[in-house]
PDB file of C-alpha atoms in Angstrom:
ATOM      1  CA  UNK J   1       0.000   0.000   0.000  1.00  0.00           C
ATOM      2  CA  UNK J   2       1.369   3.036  -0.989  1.00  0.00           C
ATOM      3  CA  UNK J   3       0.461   6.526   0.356  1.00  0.00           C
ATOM      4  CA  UNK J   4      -0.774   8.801  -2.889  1.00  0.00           C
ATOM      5  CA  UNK J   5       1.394  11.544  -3.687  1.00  0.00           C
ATOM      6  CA  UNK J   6      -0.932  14.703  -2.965  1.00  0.00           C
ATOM      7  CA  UNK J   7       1.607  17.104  -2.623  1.00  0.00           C
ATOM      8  CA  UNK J   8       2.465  17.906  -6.102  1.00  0.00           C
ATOM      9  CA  UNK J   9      -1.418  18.346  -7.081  1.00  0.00           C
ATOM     10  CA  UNK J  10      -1.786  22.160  -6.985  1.00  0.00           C
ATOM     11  CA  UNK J  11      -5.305  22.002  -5.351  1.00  0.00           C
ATOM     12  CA  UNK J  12      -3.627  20.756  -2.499  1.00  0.00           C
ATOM     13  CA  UNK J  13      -0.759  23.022  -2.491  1.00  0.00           C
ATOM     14  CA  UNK J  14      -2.914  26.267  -2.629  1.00  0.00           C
ATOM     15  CA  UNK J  15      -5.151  24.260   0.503  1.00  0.00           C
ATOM     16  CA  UNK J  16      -2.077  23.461   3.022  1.00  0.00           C
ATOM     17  CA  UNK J  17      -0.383  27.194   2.330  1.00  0.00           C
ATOM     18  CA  UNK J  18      -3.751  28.682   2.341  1.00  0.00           C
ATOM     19  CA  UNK J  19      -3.907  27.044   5.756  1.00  0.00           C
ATOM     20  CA  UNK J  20      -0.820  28.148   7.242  1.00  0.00           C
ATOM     21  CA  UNK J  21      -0.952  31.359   5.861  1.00  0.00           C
ATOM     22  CA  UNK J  22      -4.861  31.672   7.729  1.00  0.00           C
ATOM     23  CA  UNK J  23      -2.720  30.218  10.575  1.00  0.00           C
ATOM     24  CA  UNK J  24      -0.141  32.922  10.908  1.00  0.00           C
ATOM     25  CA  UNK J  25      -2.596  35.800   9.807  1.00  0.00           C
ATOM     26  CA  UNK J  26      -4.959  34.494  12.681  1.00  0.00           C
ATOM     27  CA  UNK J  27      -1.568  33.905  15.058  1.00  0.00           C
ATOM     28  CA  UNK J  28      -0.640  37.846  14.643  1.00  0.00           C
ATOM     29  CA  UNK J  29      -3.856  39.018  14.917  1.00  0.00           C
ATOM     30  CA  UNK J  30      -4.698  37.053  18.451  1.00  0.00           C
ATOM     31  CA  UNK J  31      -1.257  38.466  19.235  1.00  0.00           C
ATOM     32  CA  UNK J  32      -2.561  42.301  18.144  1.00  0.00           C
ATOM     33  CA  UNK J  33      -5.947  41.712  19.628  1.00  0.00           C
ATOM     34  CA  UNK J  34      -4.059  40.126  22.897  1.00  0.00           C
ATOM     35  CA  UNK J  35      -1.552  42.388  23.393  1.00  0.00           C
ATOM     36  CA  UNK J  36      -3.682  45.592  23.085  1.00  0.00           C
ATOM     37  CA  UNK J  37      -6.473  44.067  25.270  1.00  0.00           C
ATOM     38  CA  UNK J  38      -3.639  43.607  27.675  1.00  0.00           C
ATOM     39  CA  UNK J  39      -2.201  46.756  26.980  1.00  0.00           C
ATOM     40  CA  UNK J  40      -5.506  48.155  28.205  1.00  0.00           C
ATOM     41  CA  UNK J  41      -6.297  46.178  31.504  1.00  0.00           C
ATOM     42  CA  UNK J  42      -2.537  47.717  32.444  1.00  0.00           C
ATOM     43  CA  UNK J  43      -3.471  51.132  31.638  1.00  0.00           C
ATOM     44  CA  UNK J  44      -6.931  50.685  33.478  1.00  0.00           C
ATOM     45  CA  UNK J  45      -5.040  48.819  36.257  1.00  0.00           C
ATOM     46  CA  UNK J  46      -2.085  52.025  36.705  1.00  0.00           C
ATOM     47  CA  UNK J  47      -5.287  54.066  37.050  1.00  0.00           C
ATOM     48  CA  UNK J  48      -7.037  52.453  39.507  1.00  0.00           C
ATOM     49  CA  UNK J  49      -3.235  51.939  41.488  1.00  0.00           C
ATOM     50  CA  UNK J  50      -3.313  55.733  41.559  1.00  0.00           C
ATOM     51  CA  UNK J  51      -6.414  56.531  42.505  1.00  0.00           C
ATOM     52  CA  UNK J  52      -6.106  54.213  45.911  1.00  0.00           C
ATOM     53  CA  UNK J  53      -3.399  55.733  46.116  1.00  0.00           C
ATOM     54  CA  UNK J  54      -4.677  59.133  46.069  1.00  0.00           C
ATOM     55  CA  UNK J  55      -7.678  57.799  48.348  1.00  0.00           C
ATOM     56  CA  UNK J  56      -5.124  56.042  51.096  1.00  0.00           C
ATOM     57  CA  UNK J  57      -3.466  59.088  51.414  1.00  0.00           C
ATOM     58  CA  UNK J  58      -6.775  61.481  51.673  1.00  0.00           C
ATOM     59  CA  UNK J  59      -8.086  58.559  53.663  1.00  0.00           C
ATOM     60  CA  UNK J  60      -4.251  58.943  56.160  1.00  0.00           C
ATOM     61  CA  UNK J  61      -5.019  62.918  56.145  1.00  0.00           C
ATOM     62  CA  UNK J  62      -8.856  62.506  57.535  1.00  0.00           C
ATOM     63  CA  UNK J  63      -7.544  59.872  60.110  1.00  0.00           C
ATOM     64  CA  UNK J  64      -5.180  61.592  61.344  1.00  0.00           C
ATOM     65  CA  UNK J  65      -7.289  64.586  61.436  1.00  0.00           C
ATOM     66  CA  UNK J  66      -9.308  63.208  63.267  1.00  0.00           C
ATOM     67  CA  UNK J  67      -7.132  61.871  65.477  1.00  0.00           C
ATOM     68  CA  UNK J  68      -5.745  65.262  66.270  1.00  0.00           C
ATOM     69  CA  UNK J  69      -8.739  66.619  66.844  1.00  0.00           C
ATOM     70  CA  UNK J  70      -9.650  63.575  69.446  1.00  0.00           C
ATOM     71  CA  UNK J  71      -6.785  63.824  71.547  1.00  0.00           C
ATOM     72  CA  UNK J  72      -7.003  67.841  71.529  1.00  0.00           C
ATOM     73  CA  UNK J  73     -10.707  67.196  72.308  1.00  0.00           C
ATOM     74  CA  UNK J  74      -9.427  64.600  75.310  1.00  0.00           C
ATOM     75  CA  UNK J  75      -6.930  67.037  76.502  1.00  0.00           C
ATOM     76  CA  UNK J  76      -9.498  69.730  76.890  1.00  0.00           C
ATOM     77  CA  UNK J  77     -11.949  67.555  79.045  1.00  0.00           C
ATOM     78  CA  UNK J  78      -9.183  66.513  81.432  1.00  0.00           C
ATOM     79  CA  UNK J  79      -7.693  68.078  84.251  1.00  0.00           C
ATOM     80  CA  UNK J  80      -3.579  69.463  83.261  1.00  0.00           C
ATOM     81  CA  UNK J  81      -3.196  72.371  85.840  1.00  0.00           C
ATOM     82  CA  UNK J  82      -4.342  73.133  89.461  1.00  0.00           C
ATOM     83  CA  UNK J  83      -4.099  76.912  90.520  1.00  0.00           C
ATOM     84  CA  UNK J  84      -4.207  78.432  93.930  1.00  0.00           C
ATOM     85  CA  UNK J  85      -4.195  82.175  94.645  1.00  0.00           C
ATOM     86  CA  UNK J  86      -5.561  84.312  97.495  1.00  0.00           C
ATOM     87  CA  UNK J  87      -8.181  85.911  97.027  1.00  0.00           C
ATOM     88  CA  UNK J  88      -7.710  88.396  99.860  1.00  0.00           C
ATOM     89  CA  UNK J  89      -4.122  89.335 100.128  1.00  0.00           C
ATOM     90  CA  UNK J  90      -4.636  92.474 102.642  1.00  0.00           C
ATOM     91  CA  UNK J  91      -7.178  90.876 104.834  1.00  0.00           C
ATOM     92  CA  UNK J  92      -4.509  88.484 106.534  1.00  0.00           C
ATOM     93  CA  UNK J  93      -1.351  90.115 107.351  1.00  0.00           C
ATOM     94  CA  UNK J  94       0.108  86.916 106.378  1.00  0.00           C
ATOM     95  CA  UNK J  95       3.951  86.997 104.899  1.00  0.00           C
ATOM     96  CA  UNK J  96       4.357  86.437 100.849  1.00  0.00           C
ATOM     97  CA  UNK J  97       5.988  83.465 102.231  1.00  0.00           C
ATOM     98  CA  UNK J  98       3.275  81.998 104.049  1.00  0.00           C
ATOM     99  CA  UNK J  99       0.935  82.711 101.441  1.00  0.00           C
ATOM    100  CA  UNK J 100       2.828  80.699  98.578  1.00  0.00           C
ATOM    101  CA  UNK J 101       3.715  77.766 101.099  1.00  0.00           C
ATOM    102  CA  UNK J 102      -0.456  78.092 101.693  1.00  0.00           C
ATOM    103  CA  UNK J 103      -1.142  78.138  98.105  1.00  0.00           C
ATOM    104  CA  UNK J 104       1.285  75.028  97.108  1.00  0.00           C
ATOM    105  CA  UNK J 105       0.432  73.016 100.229  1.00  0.00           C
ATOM    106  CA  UNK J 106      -4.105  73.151  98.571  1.00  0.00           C
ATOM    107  CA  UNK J 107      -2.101  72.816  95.126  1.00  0.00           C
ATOM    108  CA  UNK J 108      -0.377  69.548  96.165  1.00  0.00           C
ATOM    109  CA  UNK J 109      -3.544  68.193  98.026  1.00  0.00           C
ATOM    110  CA  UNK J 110      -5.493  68.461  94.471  1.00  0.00           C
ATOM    111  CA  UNK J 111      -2.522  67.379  92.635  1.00  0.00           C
ATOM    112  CA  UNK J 112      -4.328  63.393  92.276  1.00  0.00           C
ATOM    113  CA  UNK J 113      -6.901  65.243  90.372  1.00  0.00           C
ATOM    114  CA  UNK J 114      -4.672  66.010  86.918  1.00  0.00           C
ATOM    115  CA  UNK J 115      -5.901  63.597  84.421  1.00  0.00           C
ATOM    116  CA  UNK J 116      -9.383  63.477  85.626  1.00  0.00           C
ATOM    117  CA  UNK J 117     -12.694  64.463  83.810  1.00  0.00           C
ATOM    118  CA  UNK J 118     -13.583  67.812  84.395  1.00  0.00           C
ATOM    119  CA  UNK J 119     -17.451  66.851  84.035  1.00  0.00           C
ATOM    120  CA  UNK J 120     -16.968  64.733  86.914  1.00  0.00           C
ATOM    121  CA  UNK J 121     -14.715  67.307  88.927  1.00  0.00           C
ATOM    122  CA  UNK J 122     -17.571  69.503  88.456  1.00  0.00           C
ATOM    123  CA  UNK J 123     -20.056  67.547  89.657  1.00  0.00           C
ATOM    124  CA  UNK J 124     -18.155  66.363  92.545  1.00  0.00           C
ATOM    125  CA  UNK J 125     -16.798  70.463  93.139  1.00  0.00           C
ATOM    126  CA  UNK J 126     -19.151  70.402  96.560  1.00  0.00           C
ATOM    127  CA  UNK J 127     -16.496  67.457  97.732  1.00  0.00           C
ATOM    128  CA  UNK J 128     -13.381  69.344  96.785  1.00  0.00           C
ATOM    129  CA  UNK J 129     -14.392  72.338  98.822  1.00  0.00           C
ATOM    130  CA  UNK J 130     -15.122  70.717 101.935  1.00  0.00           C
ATOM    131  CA  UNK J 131     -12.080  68.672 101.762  1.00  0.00           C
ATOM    132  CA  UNK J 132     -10.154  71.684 101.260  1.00  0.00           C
ATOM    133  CA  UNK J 133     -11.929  73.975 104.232  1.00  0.00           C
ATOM    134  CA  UNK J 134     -12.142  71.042 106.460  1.00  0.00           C
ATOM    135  CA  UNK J 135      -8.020  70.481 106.344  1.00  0.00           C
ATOM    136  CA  UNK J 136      -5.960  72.356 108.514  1.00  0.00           C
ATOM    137  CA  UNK J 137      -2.873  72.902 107.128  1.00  0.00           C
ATOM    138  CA  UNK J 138       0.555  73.127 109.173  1.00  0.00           C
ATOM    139  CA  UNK J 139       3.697  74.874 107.521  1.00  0.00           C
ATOM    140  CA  UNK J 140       7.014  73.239 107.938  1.00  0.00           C
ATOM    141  CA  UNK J 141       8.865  76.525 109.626  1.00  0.00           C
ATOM    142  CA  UNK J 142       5.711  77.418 111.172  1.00  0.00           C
ATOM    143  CA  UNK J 143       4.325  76.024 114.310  1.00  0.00           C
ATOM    144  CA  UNK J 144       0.935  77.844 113.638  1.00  0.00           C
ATOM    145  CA  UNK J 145      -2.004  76.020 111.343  1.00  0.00           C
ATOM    146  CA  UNK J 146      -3.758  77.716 108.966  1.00  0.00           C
ATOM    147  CA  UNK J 147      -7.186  76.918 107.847  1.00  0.00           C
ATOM    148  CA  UNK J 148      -8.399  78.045 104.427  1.00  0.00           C
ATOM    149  CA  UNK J 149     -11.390  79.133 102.869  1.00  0.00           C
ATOM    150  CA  UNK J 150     -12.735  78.684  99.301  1.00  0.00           C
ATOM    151  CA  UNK J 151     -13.810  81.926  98.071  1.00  0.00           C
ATOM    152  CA  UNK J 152     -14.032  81.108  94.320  1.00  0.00           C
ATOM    153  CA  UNK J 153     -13.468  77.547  92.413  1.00  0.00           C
ATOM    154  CA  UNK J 154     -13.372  77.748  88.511  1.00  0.00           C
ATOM    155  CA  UNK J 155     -13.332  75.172  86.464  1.00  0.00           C
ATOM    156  CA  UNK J 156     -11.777  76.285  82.934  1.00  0.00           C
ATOM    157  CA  UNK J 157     -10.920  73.443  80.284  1.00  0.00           C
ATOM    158  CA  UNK J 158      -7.699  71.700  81.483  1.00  0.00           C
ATOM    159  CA  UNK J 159      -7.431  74.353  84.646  1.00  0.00           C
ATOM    160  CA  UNK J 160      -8.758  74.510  87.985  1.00  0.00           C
ATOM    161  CA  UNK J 161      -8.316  77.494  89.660  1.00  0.00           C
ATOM    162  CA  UNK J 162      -9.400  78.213  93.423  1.00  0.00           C
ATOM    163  CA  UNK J 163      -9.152  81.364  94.646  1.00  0.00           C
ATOM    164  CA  UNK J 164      -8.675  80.969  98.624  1.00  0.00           C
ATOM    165  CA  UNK J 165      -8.723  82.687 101.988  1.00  0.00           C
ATOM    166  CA  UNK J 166      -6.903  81.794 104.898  1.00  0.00           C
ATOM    167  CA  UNK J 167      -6.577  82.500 108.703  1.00  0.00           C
ATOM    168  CA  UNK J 168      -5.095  80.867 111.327  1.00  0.00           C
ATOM    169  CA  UNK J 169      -6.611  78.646 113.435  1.00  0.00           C
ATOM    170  CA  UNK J 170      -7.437  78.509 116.699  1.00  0.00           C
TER     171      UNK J 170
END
């Protein structure tokens, strides 16, 4: 059995190179076709790699905004700085001395307060003020005690000031 020479009929000729020249036309254009389908998902894909981008770092901004404005917002409703003054500096002939001992020995009683809420400092002020008036308060050069009176307390955001009065007691 012998296989019949079909490649020197020209039918067949002009049928196989037809073929492989439908072969390589439809190669290069799948290649076209691919590459510039591809071409586009990578532009489409850059674009969409910038605009997270864009919207991480808006997205960083607003956070961190916000975070800002949280802690400032904390710092405000909690206690940083306790102020004592006299209120009545020629009504006791106390000494300058006596007066700022006075004043730091009420400042380091309220010291445990910094880093409290003010909202419940004020609603607990009543407490503060008797604790304060119902402590007498001895001076380490003096051998006299010294009770104080709360003329004014004011309750600013991150300051407490009291404005006090003292005399010595009996």
């Amino acid at each position: 059995m012998r296989i019949p020479p079909l490649y020197q009929r020209k039918g067949y000729q002009r049928f196989f190179a037809g073929i492989a020249i439908g072969f390589i036309i439809g190669w290069a254009f799948f290649l076209i076709q691919g590459g510039l389908a591809h071409e586009r998902l990578i532009v489409r894909i850059e674009k969409q790699r910038v605009k997270i981008n864009d919207l991480e770092k808006k997205n960083e901004i607003l956070t961190s905004d916000d975070e800002k404005a949280n802690k400032e917002l904390a710092k405000k409703f909690k206690l940083h700085e306790v102020n004592a003054r006299f209120s009545n500096q020629d009504s006791l002939k106390l000494s300058n001395l006596t007066r700022l001992h006075l004043a730091k020995a009420v400042e380091d009683d309220l010291e445990h307060l910094i880093g409290e809420d003010t909202e419940t400092l004020a609603k607990s002020h009543s407490l503060l003020v008797q604790a304060i008036e119902n402590k007498t308060y001895r001076l380490d050069d003096d051998e006299q005690a010294y009770e104080v009176k709360i003329d004014h307390l004011y309750l600013y955001t991150g300051v407490l000031r009291i404005y006090i009065s003292a005399k010595i007691s009996e």
